[in-house]
Tab-separated table of C-alpha atoms in Angstrom:
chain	number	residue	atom	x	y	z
A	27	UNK	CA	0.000	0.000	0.000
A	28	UNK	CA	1.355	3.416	-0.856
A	29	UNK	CA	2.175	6.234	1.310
A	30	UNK	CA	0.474	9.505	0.968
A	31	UNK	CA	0.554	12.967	2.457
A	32	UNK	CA	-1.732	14.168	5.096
A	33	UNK	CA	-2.184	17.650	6.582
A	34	UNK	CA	-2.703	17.567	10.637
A	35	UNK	CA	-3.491	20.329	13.239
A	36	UNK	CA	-3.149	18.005	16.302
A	37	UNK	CA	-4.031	21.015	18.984
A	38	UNK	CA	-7.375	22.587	18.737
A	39	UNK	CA	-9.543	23.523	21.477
A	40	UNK	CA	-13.663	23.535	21.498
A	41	UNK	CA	-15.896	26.332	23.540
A	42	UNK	CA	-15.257	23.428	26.859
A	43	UNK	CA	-11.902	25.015	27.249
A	44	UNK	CA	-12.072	27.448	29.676
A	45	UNK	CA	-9.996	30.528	27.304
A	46	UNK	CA	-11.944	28.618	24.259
A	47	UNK	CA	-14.434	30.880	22.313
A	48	UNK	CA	-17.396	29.969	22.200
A	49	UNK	CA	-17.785	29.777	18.292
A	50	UNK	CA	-15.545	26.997	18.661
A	51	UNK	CA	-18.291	24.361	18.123
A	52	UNK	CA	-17.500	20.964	17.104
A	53	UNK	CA	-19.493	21.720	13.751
A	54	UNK	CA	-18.050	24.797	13.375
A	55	UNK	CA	-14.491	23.056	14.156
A	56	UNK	CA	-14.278	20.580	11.472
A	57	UNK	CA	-16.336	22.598	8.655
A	58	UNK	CA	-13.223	25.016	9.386
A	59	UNK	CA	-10.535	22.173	9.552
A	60	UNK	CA	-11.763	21.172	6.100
A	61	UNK	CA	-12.151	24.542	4.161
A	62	UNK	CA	-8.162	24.898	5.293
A	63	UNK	CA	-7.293	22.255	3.578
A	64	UNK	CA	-6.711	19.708	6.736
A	65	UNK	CA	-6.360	16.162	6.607
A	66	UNK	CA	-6.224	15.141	10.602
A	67	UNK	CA	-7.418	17.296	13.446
A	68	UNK	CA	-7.334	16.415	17.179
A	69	UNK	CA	-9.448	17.757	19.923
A	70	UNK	CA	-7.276	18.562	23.347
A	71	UNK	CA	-9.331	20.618	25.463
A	72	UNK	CA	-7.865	21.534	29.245
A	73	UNK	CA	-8.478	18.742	31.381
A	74	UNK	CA	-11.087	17.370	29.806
A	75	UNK	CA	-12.639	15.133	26.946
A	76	UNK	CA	-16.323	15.495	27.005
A	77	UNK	CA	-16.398	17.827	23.644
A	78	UNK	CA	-14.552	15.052	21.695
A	79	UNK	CA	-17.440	12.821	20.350
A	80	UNK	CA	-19.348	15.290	18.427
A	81	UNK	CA	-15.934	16.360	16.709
A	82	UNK	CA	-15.281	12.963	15.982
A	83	UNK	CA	-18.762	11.797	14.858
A	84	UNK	CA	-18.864	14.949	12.633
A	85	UNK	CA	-15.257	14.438	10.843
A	86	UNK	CA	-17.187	10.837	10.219
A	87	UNK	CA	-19.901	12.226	8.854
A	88	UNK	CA	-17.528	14.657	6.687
A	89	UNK	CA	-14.368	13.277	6.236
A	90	UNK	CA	-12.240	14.482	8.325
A	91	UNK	CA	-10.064	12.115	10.802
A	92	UNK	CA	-10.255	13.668	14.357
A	93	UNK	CA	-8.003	12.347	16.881
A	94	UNK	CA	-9.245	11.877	20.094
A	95	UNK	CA	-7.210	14.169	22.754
A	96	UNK	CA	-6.925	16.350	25.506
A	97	UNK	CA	-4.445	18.885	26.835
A	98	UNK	CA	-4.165	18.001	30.845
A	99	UNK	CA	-1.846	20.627	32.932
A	100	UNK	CA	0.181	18.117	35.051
A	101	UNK	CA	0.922	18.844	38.918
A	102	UNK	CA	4.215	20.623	38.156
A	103	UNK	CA	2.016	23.091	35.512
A	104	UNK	CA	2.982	21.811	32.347
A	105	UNK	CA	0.890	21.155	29.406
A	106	UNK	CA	0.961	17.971	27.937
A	107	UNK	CA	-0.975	16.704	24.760
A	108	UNK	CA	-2.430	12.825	24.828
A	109	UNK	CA	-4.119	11.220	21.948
A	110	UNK	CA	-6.387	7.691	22.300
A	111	UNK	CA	-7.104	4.890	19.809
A	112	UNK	CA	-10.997	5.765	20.584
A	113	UNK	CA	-14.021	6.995	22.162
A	114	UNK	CA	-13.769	4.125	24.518
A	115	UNK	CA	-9.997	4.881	26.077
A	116	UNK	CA	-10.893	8.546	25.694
A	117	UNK	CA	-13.731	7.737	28.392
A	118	UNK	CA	-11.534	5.271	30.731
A	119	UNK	CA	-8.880	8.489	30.431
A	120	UNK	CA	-11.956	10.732	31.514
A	121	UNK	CA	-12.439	8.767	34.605
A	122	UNK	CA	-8.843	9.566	35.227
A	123	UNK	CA	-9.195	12.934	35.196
A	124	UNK	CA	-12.323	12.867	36.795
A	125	UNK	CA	-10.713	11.431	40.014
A	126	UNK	CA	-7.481	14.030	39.704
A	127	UNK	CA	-8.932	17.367	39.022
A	128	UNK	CA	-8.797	19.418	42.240
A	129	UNK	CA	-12.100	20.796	43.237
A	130	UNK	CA	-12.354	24.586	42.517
A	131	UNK	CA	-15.050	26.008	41.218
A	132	UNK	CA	-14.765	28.120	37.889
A	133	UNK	CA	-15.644	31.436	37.617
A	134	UNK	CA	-17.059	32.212	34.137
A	135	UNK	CA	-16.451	35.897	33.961
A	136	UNK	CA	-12.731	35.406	34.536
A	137	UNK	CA	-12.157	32.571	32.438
A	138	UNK	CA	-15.280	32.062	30.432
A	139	UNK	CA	-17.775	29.415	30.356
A	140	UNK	CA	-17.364	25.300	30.111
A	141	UNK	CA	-19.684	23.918	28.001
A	142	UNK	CA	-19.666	20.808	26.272
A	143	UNK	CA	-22.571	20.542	23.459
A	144	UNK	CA	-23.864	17.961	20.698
A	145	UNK	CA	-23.907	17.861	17.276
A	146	UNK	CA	-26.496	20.254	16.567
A	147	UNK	CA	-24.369	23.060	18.835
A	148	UNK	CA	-26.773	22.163	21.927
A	149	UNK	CA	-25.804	23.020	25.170
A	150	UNK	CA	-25.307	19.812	27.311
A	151	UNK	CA	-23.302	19.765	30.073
A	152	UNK	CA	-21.331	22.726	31.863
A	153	UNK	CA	-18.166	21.432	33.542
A	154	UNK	CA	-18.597	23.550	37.126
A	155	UNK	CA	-14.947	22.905	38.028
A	156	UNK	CA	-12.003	24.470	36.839
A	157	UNK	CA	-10.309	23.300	34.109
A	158	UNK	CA	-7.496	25.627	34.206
A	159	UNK	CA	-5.216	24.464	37.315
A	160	UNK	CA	-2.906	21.542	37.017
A	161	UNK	CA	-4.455	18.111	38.019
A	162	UNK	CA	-3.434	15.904	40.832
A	163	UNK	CA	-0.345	13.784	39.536
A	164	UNK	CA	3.195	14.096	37.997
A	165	UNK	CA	4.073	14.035	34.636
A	166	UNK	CA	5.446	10.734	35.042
A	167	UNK	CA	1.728	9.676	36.223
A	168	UNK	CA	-0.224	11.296	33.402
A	169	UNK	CA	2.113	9.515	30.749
A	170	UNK	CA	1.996	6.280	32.495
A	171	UNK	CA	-2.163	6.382	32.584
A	172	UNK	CA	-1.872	7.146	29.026
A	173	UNK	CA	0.403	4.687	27.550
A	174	UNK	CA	-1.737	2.282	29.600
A	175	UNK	CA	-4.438	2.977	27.699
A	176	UNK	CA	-2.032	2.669	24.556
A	177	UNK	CA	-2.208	6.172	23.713
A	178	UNK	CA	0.383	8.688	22.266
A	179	UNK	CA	2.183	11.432	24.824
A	180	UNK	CA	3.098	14.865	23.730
A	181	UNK	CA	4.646	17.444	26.397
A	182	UNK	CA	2.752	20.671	24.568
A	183	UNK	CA	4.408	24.358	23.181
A	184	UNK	CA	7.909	23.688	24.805
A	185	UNK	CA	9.499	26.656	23.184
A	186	UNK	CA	6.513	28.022	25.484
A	187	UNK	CA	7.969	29.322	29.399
A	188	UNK	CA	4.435	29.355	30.647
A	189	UNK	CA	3.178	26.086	31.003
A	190	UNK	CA	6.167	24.384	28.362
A	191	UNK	CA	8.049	21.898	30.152
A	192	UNK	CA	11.520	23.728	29.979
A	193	UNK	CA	10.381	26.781	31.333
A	194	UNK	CA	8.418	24.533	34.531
A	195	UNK	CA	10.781	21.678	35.191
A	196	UNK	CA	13.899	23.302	32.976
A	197	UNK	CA	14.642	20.227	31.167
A	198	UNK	CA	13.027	16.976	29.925
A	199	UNK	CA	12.486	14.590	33.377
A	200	UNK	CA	15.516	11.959	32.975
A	201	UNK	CA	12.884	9.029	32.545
A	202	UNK	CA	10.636	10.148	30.881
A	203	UNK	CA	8.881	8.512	28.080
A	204	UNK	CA	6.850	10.370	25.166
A	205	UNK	CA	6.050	10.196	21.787
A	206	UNK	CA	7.066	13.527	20.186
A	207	UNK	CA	7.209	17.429	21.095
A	208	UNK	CA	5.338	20.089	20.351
A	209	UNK	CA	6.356	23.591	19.406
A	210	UNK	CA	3.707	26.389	19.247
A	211	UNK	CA	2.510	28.605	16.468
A	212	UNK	CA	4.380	31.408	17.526
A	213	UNK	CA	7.592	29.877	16.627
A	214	UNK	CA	9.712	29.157	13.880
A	215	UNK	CA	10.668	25.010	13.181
A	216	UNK	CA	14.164	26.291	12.149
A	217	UNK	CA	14.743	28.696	14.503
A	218	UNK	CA	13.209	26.680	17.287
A	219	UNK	CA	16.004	24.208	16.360
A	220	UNK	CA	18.956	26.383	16.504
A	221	UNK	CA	18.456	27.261	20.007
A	222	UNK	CA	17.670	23.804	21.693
A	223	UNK	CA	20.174	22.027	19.177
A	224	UNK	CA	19.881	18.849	21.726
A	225	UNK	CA	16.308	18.248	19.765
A	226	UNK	CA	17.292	17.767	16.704
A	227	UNK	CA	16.929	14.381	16.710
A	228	UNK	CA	13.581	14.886	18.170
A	229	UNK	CA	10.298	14.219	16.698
A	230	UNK	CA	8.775	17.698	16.668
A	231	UNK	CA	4.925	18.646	15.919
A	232	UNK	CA	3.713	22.201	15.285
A	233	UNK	CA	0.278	22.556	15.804
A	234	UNK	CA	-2.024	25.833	16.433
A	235	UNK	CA	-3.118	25.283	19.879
A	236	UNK	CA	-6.154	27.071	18.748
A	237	UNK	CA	-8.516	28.733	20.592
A	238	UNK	CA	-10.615	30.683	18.126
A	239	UNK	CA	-11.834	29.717	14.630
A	240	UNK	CA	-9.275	31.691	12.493
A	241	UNK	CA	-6.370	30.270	14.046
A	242	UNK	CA	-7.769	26.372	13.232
A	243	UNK	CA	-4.452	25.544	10.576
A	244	UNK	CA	-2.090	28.655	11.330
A	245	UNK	CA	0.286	26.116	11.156
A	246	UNK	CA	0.281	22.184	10.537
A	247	UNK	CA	2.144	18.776	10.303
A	248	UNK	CA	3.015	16.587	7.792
A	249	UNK	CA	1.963	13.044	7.990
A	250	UNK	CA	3.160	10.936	5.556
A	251	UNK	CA	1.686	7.163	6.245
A	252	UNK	CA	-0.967	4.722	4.253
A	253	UNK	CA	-4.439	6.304	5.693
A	254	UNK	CA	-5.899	8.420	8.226
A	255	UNK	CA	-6.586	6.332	11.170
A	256	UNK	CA	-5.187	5.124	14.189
A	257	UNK	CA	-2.952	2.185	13.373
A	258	UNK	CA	-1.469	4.396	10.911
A	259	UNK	CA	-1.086	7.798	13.118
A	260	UNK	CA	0.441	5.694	15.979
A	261	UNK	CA	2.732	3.425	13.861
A	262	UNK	CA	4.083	7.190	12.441
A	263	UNK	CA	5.163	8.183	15.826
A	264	UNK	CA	7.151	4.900	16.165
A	265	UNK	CA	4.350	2.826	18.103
A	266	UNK	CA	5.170	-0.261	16.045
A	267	UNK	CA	8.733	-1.649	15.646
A	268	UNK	CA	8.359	-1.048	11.881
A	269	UNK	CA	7.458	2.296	11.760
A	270	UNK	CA	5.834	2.956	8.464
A	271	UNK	CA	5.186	6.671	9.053
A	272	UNK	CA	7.451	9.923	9.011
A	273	UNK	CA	6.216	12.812	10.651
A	274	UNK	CA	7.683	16.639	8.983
A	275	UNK	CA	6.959	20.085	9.744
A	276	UNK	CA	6.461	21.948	6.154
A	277	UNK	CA	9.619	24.247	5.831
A	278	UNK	CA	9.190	27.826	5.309
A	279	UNK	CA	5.760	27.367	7.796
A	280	UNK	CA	5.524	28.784	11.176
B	227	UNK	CA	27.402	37.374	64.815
B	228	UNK	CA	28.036	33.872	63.625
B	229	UNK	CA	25.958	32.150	60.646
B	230	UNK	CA	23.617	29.850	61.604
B	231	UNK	CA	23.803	26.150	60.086
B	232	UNK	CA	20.740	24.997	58.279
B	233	UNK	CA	20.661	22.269	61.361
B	234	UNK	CA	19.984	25.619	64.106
B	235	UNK	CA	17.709	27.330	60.927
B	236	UNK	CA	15.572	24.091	60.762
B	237	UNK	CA	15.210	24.266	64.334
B	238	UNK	CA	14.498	27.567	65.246
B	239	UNK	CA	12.689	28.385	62.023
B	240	UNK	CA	9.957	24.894	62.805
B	241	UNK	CA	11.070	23.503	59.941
B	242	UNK	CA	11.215	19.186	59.247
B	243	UNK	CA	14.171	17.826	57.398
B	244	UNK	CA	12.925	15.341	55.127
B	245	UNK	CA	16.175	14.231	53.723
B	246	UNK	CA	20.064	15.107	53.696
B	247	UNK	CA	19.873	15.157	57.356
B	248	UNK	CA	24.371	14.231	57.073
B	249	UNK	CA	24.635	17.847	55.166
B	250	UNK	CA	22.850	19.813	58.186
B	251	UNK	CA	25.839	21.506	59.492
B	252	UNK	CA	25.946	23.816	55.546
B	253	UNK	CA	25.656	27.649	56.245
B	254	UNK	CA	23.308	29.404	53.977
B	255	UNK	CA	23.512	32.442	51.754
B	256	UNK	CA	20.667	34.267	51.178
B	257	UNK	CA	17.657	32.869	49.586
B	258	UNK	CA	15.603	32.238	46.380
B	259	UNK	CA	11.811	31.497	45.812
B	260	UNK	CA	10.506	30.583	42.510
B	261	UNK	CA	8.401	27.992	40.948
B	262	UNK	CA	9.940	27.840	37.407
B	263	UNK	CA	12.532	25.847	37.555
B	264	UNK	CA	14.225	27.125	34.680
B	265	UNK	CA	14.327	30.789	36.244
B	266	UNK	CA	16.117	28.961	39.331
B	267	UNK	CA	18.742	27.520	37.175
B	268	UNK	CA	19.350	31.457	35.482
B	269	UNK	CA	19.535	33.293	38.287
B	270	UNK	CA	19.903	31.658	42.036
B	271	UNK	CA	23.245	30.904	43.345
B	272	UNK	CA	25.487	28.646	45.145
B	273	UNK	CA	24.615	28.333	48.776
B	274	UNK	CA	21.169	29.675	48.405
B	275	UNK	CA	18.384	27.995	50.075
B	276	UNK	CA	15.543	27.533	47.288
B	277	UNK	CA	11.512	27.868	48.552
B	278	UNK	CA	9.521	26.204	46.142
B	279	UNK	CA	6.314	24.498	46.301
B	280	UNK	CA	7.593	22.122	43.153
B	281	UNK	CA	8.047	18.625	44.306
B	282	UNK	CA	9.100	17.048	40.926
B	283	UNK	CA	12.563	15.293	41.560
B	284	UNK	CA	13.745	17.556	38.500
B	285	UNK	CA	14.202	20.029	42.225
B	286	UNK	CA	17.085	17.851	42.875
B	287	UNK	CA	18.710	17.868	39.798
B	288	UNK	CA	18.090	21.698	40.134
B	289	UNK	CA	20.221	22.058	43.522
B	290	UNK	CA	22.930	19.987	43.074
B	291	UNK	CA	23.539	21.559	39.724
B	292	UNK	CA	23.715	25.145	41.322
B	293	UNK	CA	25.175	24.018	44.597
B	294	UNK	CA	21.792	25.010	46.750
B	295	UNK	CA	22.061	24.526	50.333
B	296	UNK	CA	18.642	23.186	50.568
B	297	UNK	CA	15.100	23.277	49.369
B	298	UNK	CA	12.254	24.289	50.939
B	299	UNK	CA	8.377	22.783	49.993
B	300	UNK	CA	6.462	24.941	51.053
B	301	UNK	CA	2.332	24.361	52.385
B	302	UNK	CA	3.266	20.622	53.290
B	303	UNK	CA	3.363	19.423	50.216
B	304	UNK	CA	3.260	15.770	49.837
B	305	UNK	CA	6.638	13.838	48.221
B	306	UNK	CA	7.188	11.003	47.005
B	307	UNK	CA	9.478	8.661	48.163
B	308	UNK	CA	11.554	8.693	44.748
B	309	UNK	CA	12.073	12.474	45.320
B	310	UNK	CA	13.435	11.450	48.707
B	311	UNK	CA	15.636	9.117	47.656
B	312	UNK	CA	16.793	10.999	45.160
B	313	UNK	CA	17.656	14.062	47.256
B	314	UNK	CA	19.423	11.485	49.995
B	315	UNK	CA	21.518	10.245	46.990
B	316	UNK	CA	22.769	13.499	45.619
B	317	UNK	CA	23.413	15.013	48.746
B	318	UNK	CA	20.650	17.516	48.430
B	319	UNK	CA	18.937	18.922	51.880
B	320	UNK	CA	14.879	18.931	51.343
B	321	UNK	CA	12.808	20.457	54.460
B	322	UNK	CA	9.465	21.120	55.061
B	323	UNK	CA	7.751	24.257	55.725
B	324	UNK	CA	4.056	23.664	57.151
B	325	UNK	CA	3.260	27.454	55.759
B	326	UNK	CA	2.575	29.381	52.467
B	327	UNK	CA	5.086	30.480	50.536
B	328	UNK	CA	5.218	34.306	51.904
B	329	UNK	CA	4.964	33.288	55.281
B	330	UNK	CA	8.448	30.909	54.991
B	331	UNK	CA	10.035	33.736	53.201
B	332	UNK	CA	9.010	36.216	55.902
B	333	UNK	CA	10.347	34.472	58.672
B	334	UNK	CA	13.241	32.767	56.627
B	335	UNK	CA	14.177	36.389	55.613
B	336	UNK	CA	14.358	37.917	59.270
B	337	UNK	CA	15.905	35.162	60.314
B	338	UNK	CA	18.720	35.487	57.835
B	339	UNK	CA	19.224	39.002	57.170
B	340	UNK	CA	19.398	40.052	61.000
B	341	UNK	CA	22.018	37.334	61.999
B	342	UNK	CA	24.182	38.929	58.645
């Protein structure tokens, strides 16, 4: 089977994130992610997973492959992106959470409403704690819970101080395992790589972490493996002992 | 008016030692509280005692690579063993404050600026 090219944002948020707008509807989400051209999306709200299904029964119903994420803030404060196989380990990963988000209640006018809807934009659920503050567990916790659940690890916008993991814990935890690094819009791939030249042999995703419609494909990844699913976007971050994939960031982007 | 020891500074300050209890008899310099444990590597110094209320072992790795005199987690914040072992192994001092942050800086400041 032959290899082809695929265009991924792997770092959106929906109107559940608590600094997510709230045109940022799972509709509204994908409709954009296809008019931009992209080939994979993932959802990776803060803390929390209950927006994912209608994202990914939408990209079903329109052809778009959305990964099924989330963006948890760790104990130490740093942002970290996980992916799942499917709905079903996304929900054993939401009990997870469940049990390790401390209990303080959100205030909407400082950080804006929590709302997790359906397909058709309806309000369903408002998540009453915050989502903000890091959860209850190391690093080394979160990416053990995920790679139980056989999904991918991602420490988020490390060229980031706030909430990157160099700028919380100043260097990578000797130990720990994950699946790639992310670098945020705001950077450039080449320049990123001149000043941590310790990365280069890194796997490195750039992704838009974003918050608002327009910035849905600011920047993107390069995928180049045999189809959009699972078996194929795991096997490309070297899940498999033959990995099949190669992941790129486009030069010149960023 | 002689430097106290961190040994006489845990004492009189309340605070516990939870590991590097051989190392006591160190004399601190001044002071540093931060969070970020990058901005601890740029800009504290040798001999400093660090207030933090991180408890990742990457503190460890911090304060032996600057030459702290000790850490202090702040607000009782549980460790874990591994961070305890870890500090034990590389010779760094870890104690506990049972108060916020500004309230061991307050007293940990008095205390060390009026004995210098």
């Amino acid at each position: 089977m032959g290899v082809e090219c695929f265009k991924a944002d792997l770092h959106i948020h929906t109107c559940l994130s608590p600094c997510g707008h709230l045109e940022m509807s799972p509709r509204k989400i994908v409709e954009s992610a296809l008019e931009r051209g992209l080939d994979i999306i993932a959802i990776t709200d803060h803390n929390t997973t209950r927006n994912v299904r209608p994202c990914v029964e939408i990209g079903d119903e329109l052809g778009l492959y959305v990964v099924a994420g989330c963006e948890v803030n760790t104990q130490e404060e740093v942002h970290c992106l996980c992916f799942f196989p499917d709905i079903e380990t996304l929900e054993a990963f939401q009990e997870y959470l469940d049990a390790k988000i401390p209990d303080i209640a959100n205030d909407p006018l400082l950080f804006g409403y929590q709302v997790a809807v359906d397909k058709d934009d309806a309000i369903i659920f408002e998540e009453k704690r915050s989502l903000f503050t890091g959860i209850c567990d190391e690093i080394e916790g979160l990416q053990q819970q995920v790679d139980s659940l056989g999904g991918l690890f991602v420490p988020a916008h490390v060229d980031r101080m706030k909430n990157g993991i160099f700028g919380q814990l100043g260097f990578i935890p000797p130990g720990l395992r994950y699946d790639a690094l992310e670098i945020s819009r705001r950077v450039n791939y080449g320049d990123f790589l001149r000043s941590h030249p310790a990365l280069v042999r890194e796997r490195i995703l750039q992704s838009s972490d974003a918050h608002m419609l327009e910035q849905i494909a600011a920047v993107h990844t390069l995928f180049y493996m045999e189809r959009a699913d699972w078996n194929s976007f795991s096997n490309a971050f070297g899940k498999q002992p033959h990995n099949r994939g190669m992941i790129k960031i486009p030069i010149g982007d960023g | 008016m002689v430097k106290p020891t961190l040994e006489k500074l845990t004492e009189e300050l309340g605070f516990v030692c939870l590991s590097g209890r051989s190392w006591l008899e160190r004399i601190p310099r001044s002071a540093y509280v931060s969070d970020l444990l990058s901005d601890v590597m740029g800009k504290a110094s040798d001999g400093m005692v660090w207030v933090t209320s991180q408890v990742h072992r990457n503190i460890v790795a911090v304060a032996s690579l600057k030459e702290l005199s000790a850490i202090i987690i702040v607000n009782e914040r549980p460790v874990t063993n591994e961070l305890l072992e870890q500090a034990e192994r590389e010779e760094v001092v870890l104690l506990a404050s049972n108060l916020p942050a500004y309230e061991t800086v307050g007293k940990l400041y008095n205390y060390l600026e009026n004995r210098e």
